[in-house]
Short mmCIF file of C-alpha atoms and ligand atoms in Angstrom, two decimals:
data_model
loop_
_atom_site.label_atom_id
_atom_site.label_comp_id
_atom_site.label_asym_id
_atom_site.label_seq_id
_atom_site.Cartn_x
_atom_site.Cartn_y
_atom_site.Cartn_z
CA MET A 48 0.00 0.00 0.00
CA ALA A 49 1.23 3.50 -0.80
CA ASN A 50 2.67 5.48 2.09
CA GLN A 51 0.00 7.80 3.50
CA ASN A 52 2.22 9.43 6.15
CA PRO A 53 1.91 13.17 5.36
CA PHE A 54 5.28 13.98 6.92
CA HIS A 55 6.97 11.55 4.52
CA HIS A 56 5.10 13.28 1.70
CA ALA A 57 6.45 16.66 2.83
CA LEU A 58 9.99 15.24 2.95
CA GLN A 59 9.59 13.80 -0.57
CA GLN A 60 8.49 17.23 -1.80
CA LEU A 61 11.50 18.84 -0.08
CA GLU A 62 14.03 16.37 -1.55
CA HIS A 63 12.60 16.80 -5.05
CA ALA A 64 12.79 20.62 -4.89
CA ALA A 65 16.22 20.56 -3.23
CA THR A 66 17.70 18.48 -6.05
CA LEU A 67 16.24 20.60 -8.82
CA GLY A 68 16.75 23.96 -7.08
CA LYS A 69 20.24 23.06 -5.79
CA ILE A 70 19.36 23.88 -2.18
CA PRO A 71 22.57 23.87 -0.05
CA ALA A 72 23.09 20.61 1.87
CA ASP A 73 23.20 22.31 5.29
CA VAL A 74 19.85 24.04 4.68
CA LEU A 75 18.39 20.72 3.55
CA GLU A 76 19.61 18.98 6.73
CA ILE A 77 18.02 21.68 8.91
CA LEU A 78 14.72 21.58 7.03
CA LYS A 79 14.34 17.81 7.35
CA ARG A 80 13.48 18.11 11.04
CA PRO A 81 11.21 20.29 13.18
CA GLN A 82 13.00 22.57 15.66
CA ARG A 83 10.72 21.56 18.52
CA ILE A 84 7.91 19.08 19.20
CA ILE A 85 5.70 19.56 22.25
CA GLU A 86 3.25 16.83 23.31
CA VAL A 87 0.84 17.49 26.15
CA SER A 88 -1.94 15.68 28.03
CA ILE A 89 -4.98 17.87 28.54
CA PRO A 90 -7.44 16.85 31.30
CA VAL A 91 -11.06 17.95 30.84
CA ARG A 92 -13.92 17.56 33.32
CA MET A 93 -16.73 16.18 31.18
CA ASP A 94 -20.42 17.04 31.67
CA ASP A 95 -21.07 13.62 33.27
CA GLY A 96 -18.51 14.41 36.00
CA THR A 97 -15.74 12.11 34.74
CA VAL A 98 -12.29 13.36 33.67
CA LYS A 99 -11.07 12.64 30.15
CA VAL A 100 -7.48 13.26 29.10
CA PHE A 101 -6.84 14.38 25.51
CA GLU A 102 -3.54 14.28 23.59
CA GLY A 103 -2.44 17.69 22.34
CA TYR A 104 0.45 18.82 20.17
CA ARG A 105 2.38 21.85 19.00
CA VAL A 106 5.10 21.40 16.44
CA GLN A 107 7.39 24.40 15.96
CA TYR A 108 8.99 23.56 12.65
CA ASN A 109 11.18 26.48 11.68
CA ASP A 110 11.39 30.12 12.75
CA ALA A 111 14.30 31.36 10.60
CA ARG A 112 12.04 33.99 8.95
CA GLY A 113 9.92 34.98 11.98
CA PRO A 114 7.64 33.61 14.74
CA PHE A 115 6.21 30.11 14.21
CA LYS A 116 2.76 30.38 12.65
CA GLY A 117 0.00 27.85 12.04
CA GLY A 118 -3.42 26.61 13.03
CA ILE A 119 -4.69 24.19 15.65
CA ARG A 120 -6.69 21.18 14.44
CA PHE A 121 -9.27 19.30 16.53
CA HIS A 122 -9.87 15.95 14.81
CA PRO A 123 -10.22 12.31 15.92
CA LYS A 124 -7.45 11.22 13.54
CA THR A 125 -4.99 14.02 14.37
CA ASN A 126 -1.59 12.55 15.21
CA LEU A 127 2.01 13.69 15.44
CA ALA A 128 2.99 12.76 11.86
CA GLU A 129 0.11 14.85 10.55
CA VAL A 130 0.90 17.86 12.76
CA LYS A 131 4.60 17.67 11.80
CA ALA A 132 3.70 17.74 8.10
CA LEU A 133 1.23 20.58 8.55
CA ALA A 134 3.85 22.58 10.50
CA PHE A 135 6.44 22.02 7.76
CA TRP A 136 3.97 23.06 5.05
CA MET A 137 3.26 26.24 7.07
CA ALA A 138 6.96 27.18 7.04
CA ILE A 139 7.09 26.61 3.28
CA LYS A 140 3.79 28.44 2.70
CA CYS A 141 4.79 31.55 4.67
CA ALA A 142 8.00 31.73 2.66
CA THR A 143 6.16 31.18 -0.65
CA VAL A 144 3.97 34.23 -0.02
CA ASP A 145 6.91 36.06 1.57
CA ILE A 146 5.40 36.96 4.92
CA PRO A 147 7.75 37.24 7.94
CA PHE A 148 6.66 34.08 9.75
CA GLY A 149 8.05 30.61 10.22
CA GLY A 150 5.91 27.49 10.41
CA GLY A 151 4.14 25.67 13.22
CA LYS A 152 0.98 23.67 13.79
CA GLY A 153 -1.04 22.34 16.70
CA GLY A 154 -3.67 19.75 17.23
CA VAL A 155 -5.76 17.72 19.62
CA THR A 156 -6.90 14.15 18.96
CA VAL A 157 -10.60 14.62 19.61
CA ASP A 158 -14.01 14.24 17.98
CA ALA A 159 -14.92 17.89 18.53
CA LYS A 160 -18.47 17.33 17.25
CA SER A 161 -19.16 14.99 20.19
CA LEU A 162 -18.28 17.61 22.86
CA SER A 163 -20.79 19.96 24.47
CA PRO A 164 -19.99 23.70 24.15
CA ARG A 165 -18.78 23.71 27.79
CA GLU A 166 -16.49 20.72 27.21
CA LEU A 167 -15.15 22.31 23.99
CA GLU A 168 -14.34 25.53 25.88
CA ALA A 169 -12.62 23.58 28.67
CA LEU A 170 -10.52 21.68 26.11
CA SER A 171 -9.57 24.90 24.28
CA ARG A 172 -8.56 26.60 27.52
CA GLY A 173 -6.73 23.40 28.55
CA TRP A 174 -4.64 23.50 25.36
CA VAL A 175 -3.54 27.03 26.27
CA LYS A 176 -2.85 26.14 29.93
CA SER A 177 -0.55 23.36 28.72
CA LEU A 178 1.24 25.43 26.08
CA TYR A 179 1.08 29.13 26.97
CA LYS A 180 4.78 29.30 27.90
CA ASN A 181 5.67 28.25 24.36
CA ILE A 182 3.53 30.69 22.38
CA GLY A 183 3.10 34.48 22.10
CA PRO A 184 2.99 37.28 19.48
CA GLU A 185 6.77 37.19 18.94
CA VAL A 186 7.19 33.46 19.52
CA ASP A 187 4.44 31.34 18.01
CA VAL A 188 1.04 32.50 16.75
CA PRO A 189 -1.71 29.84 16.39
CA ALA A 190 -4.95 30.17 14.37
CA PRO A 191 -8.03 28.07 13.48
CA ASP A 192 -7.85 24.95 11.32
CA VAL A 193 -10.16 21.95 10.84
CA TYR A 194 -12.97 21.97 13.46
CA THR A 195 -11.57 25.00 15.31
CA THR A 196 -13.37 28.33 15.01
CA PRO A 197 -13.14 32.07 15.80
CA GLN A 198 -15.04 31.32 19.05
CA ILE A 199 -12.34 28.81 20.04
CA MET A 200 -9.66 31.44 19.27
CA GLY A 201 -11.64 33.84 21.51
CA TRP A 202 -11.50 31.41 24.46
CA MET A 203 -7.83 30.73 23.80
CA VAL A 204 -6.74 34.37 23.64
CA ASP A 205 -8.72 35.04 26.81
CA GLU A 206 -7.02 32.15 28.63
CA TYR A 207 -3.59 33.26 27.40
CA SER A 208 -4.17 36.83 28.53
CA LYS A 209 -5.40 35.68 31.98
CA LEU A 210 -2.37 33.42 32.45
CA THR A 211 0.16 36.07 31.38
CA GLY A 212 -1.65 39.01 33.00
CA LYS A 213 -1.81 41.15 29.86
CA TRP A 214 -4.12 41.53 26.88
CA GLN A 215 -2.19 40.19 23.90
CA PRO A 216 -4.54 39.69 20.93
CA GLY A 217 -1.57 39.12 18.59
CA THR A 218 -1.03 35.68 20.17
CA PHE A 219 -3.84 34.13 18.11
CA THR A 220 -5.29 35.02 14.71
CA GLY A 221 -8.70 34.16 13.28
CA LYS A 222 -10.36 35.78 16.32
CA PRO A 223 -13.89 37.23 16.44
CA LEU A 224 -13.98 40.82 15.14
CA THR A 225 -14.88 42.36 18.51
CA ILE A 226 -11.61 41.21 20.10
CA GLY A 227 -9.07 42.08 17.43
CA GLY A 228 -10.11 39.91 14.50
CA ALA A 229 -9.53 41.39 11.06
CA LEU A 230 -12.23 42.40 8.59
CA GLY A 231 -11.73 39.98 5.69
CA ARG A 232 -9.87 37.22 7.58
CA GLU A 233 -12.93 34.94 7.71
CA TYR A 234 -12.93 34.43 3.94
CA SER A 235 -9.27 35.22 3.20
CA THR A 236 -8.25 31.60 2.48
CA GLY A 237 -10.98 31.32 -0.18
CA LEU A 238 -10.27 34.77 -1.58
CA GLY A 239 -6.55 33.98 -1.85
CA GLY A 240 -7.50 30.79 -3.72
CA LEU A 241 -9.65 32.81 -6.11
CA PHE A 242 -6.78 35.24 -6.82
CA VAL A 243 -4.45 32.31 -7.57
CA LEU A 244 -7.02 30.59 -9.79
CA ASN A 245 -7.71 33.83 -11.70
CA GLN A 246 -3.98 34.24 -12.41
CA LEU A 247 -3.72 30.64 -13.57
CA MET A 248 -6.81 30.98 -15.77
CA GLY A 249 -5.16 34.01 -17.41
CA LYS A 250 -2.00 31.99 -18.16
CA LEU A 251 -4.06 29.10 -19.55
CA LYS A 252 -6.36 31.49 -21.46
CA LYS A 253 -9.58 30.17 -19.89
CA LYS A 254 -12.73 32.11 -18.98
CA PRO A 255 -14.56 31.82 -15.60
CA SER A 256 -18.00 31.91 -17.25
CA GLN A 257 -17.12 28.75 -19.21
CA THR A 258 -15.55 26.98 -16.24
CA THR A 259 -17.24 24.37 -14.04
CA VAL A 260 -15.98 23.63 -10.54
CA ALA A 261 -16.47 20.86 -7.93
CA VAL A 262 -15.62 21.61 -4.29
CA GLN A 263 -14.87 18.86 -1.75
CA GLY A 264 -15.31 20.04 1.87
CA TYR A 265 -17.70 22.79 2.92
CA GLY A 266 -16.17 24.36 6.02
CA ASN A 267 -14.40 27.69 6.29
CA VAL A 268 -12.32 27.07 3.19
CA GLY A 269 -14.73 25.12 0.96
CA TYR A 270 -17.81 27.23 1.59
CA PHE A 271 -16.14 30.63 1.07
CA MET A 272 -14.24 29.27 -1.93
CA ALA A 273 -17.52 28.12 -3.51
CA LYS A 274 -19.25 31.41 -2.69
CA LEU A 275 -16.44 33.58 -4.08
CA LEU A 276 -16.10 31.44 -7.22
CA HIS A 277 -19.87 31.74 -7.80
CA GLU A 278 -19.71 35.53 -7.32
CA ALA A 279 -16.77 35.73 -9.74
CA GLY A 280 -18.80 33.99 -12.47
CA TYR A 281 -17.48 30.41 -12.21
CA LYS A 282 -20.09 27.62 -12.23
CA VAL A 283 -19.97 25.65 -8.99
CA VAL A 284 -21.65 22.40 -10.04
CA ALA A 285 -20.86 20.07 -7.12
CA ALA A 286 -20.08 20.35 -3.41
CA SER A 287 -19.66 17.92 -0.52
CA ASP A 288 -18.97 17.62 3.21
CA SER A 289 -17.84 14.63 5.30
CA HIS A 290 -21.13 12.77 4.63
CA GLY A 291 -21.18 13.23 0.83
CA GLY A 292 -22.50 15.84 -1.57
CA ILE A 293 -24.70 16.87 -4.45
CA MET A 294 -24.18 17.85 -8.07
CA ASP A 295 -26.11 20.02 -10.48
CA VAL A 296 -26.89 17.65 -13.36
CA ALA A 297 -27.33 20.42 -15.96
CA LYS A 298 -24.06 22.08 -14.80
CA LYS A 299 -25.60 25.54 -14.76
CA GLY A 300 -24.09 26.34 -11.39
CA MET A 301 -25.53 26.19 -7.86
CA ASP A 302 -25.91 29.00 -5.33
CA PRO A 303 -23.43 28.12 -2.54
CA ASP A 304 -25.59 29.94 0.04
CA VAL A 305 -28.58 27.70 -0.73
CA ILE A 306 -26.33 24.68 -0.17
CA MET A 307 -25.07 26.13 3.12
CA LYS A 308 -28.62 26.85 4.28
CA GLY A 309 -29.60 23.27 3.48
CA LYS A 310 -26.49 21.89 5.21
CA LYS A 311 -27.34 23.83 8.37
CA GLU A 312 -31.04 22.98 8.34
CA HIS A 313 -30.68 19.29 7.46
CA GLY A 314 -27.34 18.39 9.02
CA GLY A 315 -25.36 17.78 5.82
CA ILE A 316 -25.11 18.61 2.13
CA THR A 317 -26.51 15.31 0.86
CA ALA A 318 -29.57 15.84 3.04
CA THR A 319 -30.28 19.11 1.19
CA TYR A 320 -30.97 16.98 -1.89
CA GLY A 321 -34.71 17.06 -2.45
CA ASN A 322 -35.22 19.32 0.59
CA VAL A 323 -33.90 22.73 -0.38
CA THR A 324 -32.85 21.66 -3.88
CA ASP A 325 -35.01 20.55 -6.77
CA ALA A 326 -34.47 16.78 -6.88
CA LYS A 327 -34.95 16.70 -10.65
CA LYS A 328 -32.01 19.03 -11.25
CA TYR A 329 -29.62 17.57 -8.69
CA ARG A 330 -28.04 14.21 -7.97
CA ALA A 331 -26.49 12.94 -4.73
CA VAL A 332 -22.77 12.05 -5.03
CA THR A 333 -20.26 10.39 -2.72
CA ASN A 334 -16.96 12.12 -2.02
CA GLU A 335 -15.19 9.63 -4.32
CA GLN A 336 -17.66 10.33 -7.14
CA LEU A 337 -17.27 14.09 -6.71
CA LEU A 338 -13.52 13.85 -7.28
CA ALA A 339 -14.05 12.01 -10.58
CA LEU A 340 -16.70 14.35 -12.05
CA SER A 341 -16.25 15.86 -15.52
CA VAL A 342 -15.54 19.43 -14.41
CA ASP A 343 -12.85 21.93 -15.37
CA VAL A 344 -11.60 22.73 -11.87
CA LEU A 345 -11.49 20.40 -8.88
CA VAL A 346 -11.08 21.97 -5.43
CA PRO A 347 -10.12 19.58 -2.61
CA ALA A 348 -10.92 21.62 0.54
CA ALA A 349 -11.30 18.96 3.26
CA LEU A 350 -8.41 16.87 4.57
CA GLU A 351 -5.03 15.59 3.33
CA ASN A 352 -4.70 12.53 1.05
CA ALA A 353 -7.99 13.14 -0.83
CA ILE A 354 -6.30 12.52 -4.19
CA THR A 355 -3.97 9.53 -4.07
CA GLU A 356 -2.34 7.28 -6.65
CA LYS A 357 -5.49 5.11 -6.39
CA ASN A 358 -7.96 7.72 -7.65
CA ALA A 359 -5.64 10.16 -9.53
CA GLY A 360 -6.25 8.23 -12.75
CA LYS A 361 -9.97 9.01 -12.48
CA ILE A 362 -9.60 12.80 -12.23
CA LYS A 363 -11.08 14.52 -15.28
CA ALA A 364 -10.57 18.17 -14.29
CA SER A 365 -7.80 20.07 -16.06
CA ILE A 366 -6.97 22.16 -12.96
CA VAL A 367 -6.74 21.02 -9.33
CA LEU A 368 -6.82 23.96 -6.92
CA GLU A 369 -5.47 22.32 -3.78
CA MET A 370 -7.12 24.29 -0.98
CA SER A 371 -6.71 21.59 1.70
CA ASN A 372 -3.23 21.04 3.08
CA GLY A 373 -1.73 17.90 1.60
CA GLY A 374 -4.87 17.17 -0.44
CA VAL A 375 -2.79 15.55 -3.21
CA THR A 376 -0.15 12.91 -2.37
CA PRO A 377 3.24 12.99 -4.17
CA ASP A 378 2.41 9.80 -6.15
CA ALA A 379 -0.88 11.34 -7.26
CA ASP A 380 0.88 14.59 -8.08
CA ALA A 381 3.23 12.79 -10.47
CA LYS A 382 0.28 11.01 -12.11
CA LEU A 383 -1.66 14.27 -12.56
CA HIS A 384 1.44 15.96 -14.01
CA ARG A 385 1.81 13.14 -16.55
CA LYS A 386 -1.85 13.65 -17.53
CA ASN A 387 -1.16 17.41 -18.04
CA ILE A 388 -3.47 18.31 -15.17
CA VAL A 389 -2.22 21.54 -13.60
CA VAL A 390 -2.10 21.47 -9.79
CA ALA A 391 -2.08 24.84 -8.00
CA PRO A 392 -0.40 23.53 -4.82
CA ASP A 393 -1.63 24.04 -1.24
CA ILE A 394 1.43 26.08 -0.24
CA LEU A 395 0.35 28.70 -2.78
CA ALA A 396 -3.40 28.15 -3.30
CA ASN A 397 -4.47 28.24 0.36
CA ALA A 398 -1.85 30.74 1.55
CA GLY A 399 -4.47 33.53 1.63
CA GLY A 400 -5.38 32.24 5.09
CA VAL A 401 -1.97 32.80 6.60
CA ALA A 402 -1.48 36.04 4.66
CA GLY A 403 -4.77 37.22 6.19
CA SER A 404 -3.55 36.06 9.59
CA TYR A 405 -0.40 38.11 9.09
CA PHE A 406 -2.53 41.21 8.37
CA GLU A 407 -4.55 40.52 11.54
CA TRP A 408 -1.35 40.15 13.59
CA VAL A 409 0.08 43.41 12.15
CA GLN A 410 -3.11 45.22 13.20
CA ASN A 411 -2.98 43.67 16.69
CA ILE A 412 0.64 44.48 17.41
CA THR A 413 0.32 48.06 16.10
CA ASN A 414 -3.16 48.47 17.66
CA SER A 415 -4.39 50.14 14.50
CA TYR A 416 -7.18 48.66 12.43
CA TRP A 417 -7.70 48.40 8.66
CA THR A 418 -10.76 48.67 6.45
CA GLU A 419 -11.95 45.54 4.66
CA LYS A 420 -10.95 47.19 1.38
CA LYS A 421 -7.34 47.64 2.54
CA PHE A 422 -7.27 44.01 3.70
CA THR A 423 -8.51 42.58 0.38
CA THR A 424 -6.28 44.92 -1.67
CA GLU A 425 -3.18 43.84 0.30
CA LEU A 426 -4.25 40.20 -0.05
CA LYS A 427 -4.61 40.49 -3.82
CA GLU A 428 -1.15 42.06 -4.14
CA THR A 429 0.43 39.43 -1.87
CA MET A 430 -1.14 36.48 -3.69
CA GLU A 431 -0.40 37.83 -7.17
CA ARG A 432 3.23 38.53 -6.22
CA ALA A 433 3.54 34.99 -4.90
CA PHE A 434 1.92 33.55 -8.02
CA ASP A 435 4.35 35.49 -10.25
CA ALA A 436 7.38 34.24 -8.29
CA VAL A 437 6.15 30.64 -8.50
CA TRP A 438 5.28 30.92 -12.20
CA LYS A 439 8.73 32.35 -12.92
CA ALA A 440 10.41 29.43 -11.10
CA HIS A 441 8.15 27.01 -13.00
CA ASP A 442 9.48 28.51 -16.26
CA THR A 443 13.10 28.72 -15.10
CA TYR A 444 13.30 25.15 -13.78
CA GLY A 445 10.82 23.64 -16.25
CA THR A 446 8.87 22.04 -13.43
CA ASP A 447 5.38 21.79 -11.96
CA LEU A 448 3.98 24.58 -9.78
CA ARG A 449 4.40 22.67 -6.50
CA THR A 450 8.10 22.03 -7.03
CA ALA A 451 8.50 25.63 -8.22
CA ALA A 452 6.86 26.94 -5.01
CA TRP A 453 9.06 24.67 -2.85
CA ILE A 454 12.15 26.00 -4.67
CA VAL A 455 11.09 29.64 -4.13
CA ALA A 456 10.32 28.98 -0.46
CA THR A 457 13.34 26.87 0.46
CA LYS A 458 15.66 29.45 -1.13
CA ARG A 459 14.06 32.19 1.00
CA ILE A 460 14.30 30.11 4.19
CA GLY A 461 17.85 29.12 3.27
CA ASP A 462 18.80 32.78 2.83
CA ALA A 463 17.38 33.56 6.29
CA ILE A 464 19.25 30.64 7.88
CA THR A 465 22.47 31.79 6.23
CA ALA A 466 21.94 35.44 7.20
CA ARG A 467 21.33 34.52 10.85
CA GLY A 468 24.12 31.95 11.00
CA ILE A 469 23.77 28.36 12.14
P1 LIG B 1962 -13.44 23.20 8.60
O1 LIG B 1962 -13.43 22.43 9.85
O2 LIG B 1962 -14.03 24.55 8.62
O3 LIG B 1962 -14.19 22.35 7.45
C1 LIG B 1962 -13.78 21.06 7.08
C2 LIG B 1962 -14.81 20.57 6.05
O4 LIG B 1962 -14.36 19.33 5.49
C3 LIG B 1962 -16.20 20.29 6.63
O5 LIG B 1962 -17.18 20.70 5.70
C4 LIG B 1962 -16.22 18.77 6.76
O6 LIG B 1962 -17.53 18.24 6.68
C5 LIG B 1962 -15.42 18.38 5.55
N1 LIG B 1962 -14.83 17.06 5.64
C6 LIG B 1962 -14.21 16.47 6.70
N2 LIG B 1962 -13.83 15.22 6.37
C7 LIG B 1962 -14.18 15.05 5.07
C8 LIG B 1962 -14.05 13.98 4.16
N3 LIG B 1962 -13.45 12.85 4.52
N4 LIG B 1962 -14.52 14.15 2.90
C9 LIG B 1962 -15.11 15.30 2.53
N5 LIG B 1962 -15.27 16.35 3.35
C10 LIG B 1962 -14.81 16.22 4.61
O7 LIG B 1962 -11.93 23.23 8.08
P2 LIG B 1962 -11.27 24.30 7.11
O8 LIG B 1962 -10.69 25.38 7.94
O9 LIG B 1962 -12.21 24.61 6.02
O10 LIG B 1962 -10.02 23.46 6.54
C11 LIG B 1962 -10.12 22.64 5.37
C12 LIG B 1962 -8.73 22.41 4.83
O11 LIG B 1962 -8.12 23.65 4.48
C13 LIG B 1962 -7.75 21.75 5.78
O12 LIG B 1962 -6.82 20.96 5.05
C14 LIG B 1962 -7.01 22.93 6.39
O13 LIG B 1962 -5.74 22.57 6.93
C15 LIG B 1962 -6.89 23.81 5.17
N6 LIG B 1962 -6.67 25.23 5.42
C16 LIG B 1962 -7.48 25.95 6.22
C17 LIG B 1962 -7.25 27.33 6.37
C18 LIG B 1962 -8.16 28.21 7.17
O14 LIG B 1962 -7.93 29.44 7.18
N7 LIG B 1962 -9.18 27.71 7.81
C19 LIG B 1962 -6.16 27.93 5.73
C20 LIG B 1962 -5.35 27.16 4.92
C21 LIG B 1962 -5.61 25.81 4.76
#
């Protein structure tokens, strides 16, 4: 069976880029390992009076270019190999979009959906109690990721400030607006993805109005991606969540807000089929079927390893906009490349989230707040600059966009390591 360890995938991507981009051997040695791994046990008093202990993590991968930066994931399958890979990809992503952060990631192995709101708050505060000495605005700045929300960031920043005795909103990003969140941050990952896709469409001479899209995953990233694509004139013809999805048989394009309404009212996207959607025009699809639909653009926006060597052969889209981290495995990547399918890689496509987090952090540490317009203008410039750098490397090295982005990023991190001295 193919290796599904995401950290091994990240190392494969590093080695490939290092060979082609001639990354110095000492930089390569440093980048093969995280600087620090912290594992904690977090006790939570459950509603039934018992105590449950959850495993928590923070991996601080590399801070050569600035404080560690990266989200916290609450998921039943979260484990150290996954968090290590996600932390590594954060370091590479921050360098790809040239923001002054390193890379980190956190997680808790938990089925967050099974917790009551009180238990979820206790777990979130528990994560901070276990780790507050290792984070901070100039040290390590966490954010939301899968099944963590602005509300959870609110509890966390409150706990951090109580423990340290000072209000420090720049310790966490992705916060609610009333406590230092940034206007625009909520949808910045999707908007960054749209800017990248628009640039790519220009290079490939394709038009949004003639482009169909399928989106896998309908959380913060998938929903806003679908909504922004729809508003920009693309036709979103299929969408799914963890239970499955629906597709618009006539491929005219669905309204992502109608899908979201149905998901909320009926507990899942598939359940909207026939309830808020016209059953004659729509068809229920599984997540596997969604990936293999005849669409122009496929957007994996759920978890890693969605497209593997097993199903890569079935992909019919000509562009894969990888909005999830690690959504495409290296074996699948090679297969897609051979089929001339262009993959806009995670470390570029979903970097609007961390760029937005950077803007939020800048506002917090300067205590001066931006308009939404300034936020989206800065995001557009940042993403387009990053796209240009990656496209240039893709031309120079004659390689795919992922390897090109890794080359751009590892050179920048390597320069920082060299400038600071080992
Ligand atoms: P989220 O918790 O808001 O949403 C996750 C979505 O994926 C949900 O709709 C869930 O139902 C769906 N899902 C879960 N398992 C699935 C499965 N097996 N098949 C299909 N759908 C499934 O999470 P998010 O913040 O949207 O993150 C999604 C991805 O994007 C992750 O890989 C994350 O690391 C990455 N990402 C997130 C951000 C951000 O700002 N939130 C930024 C960059 C990258």
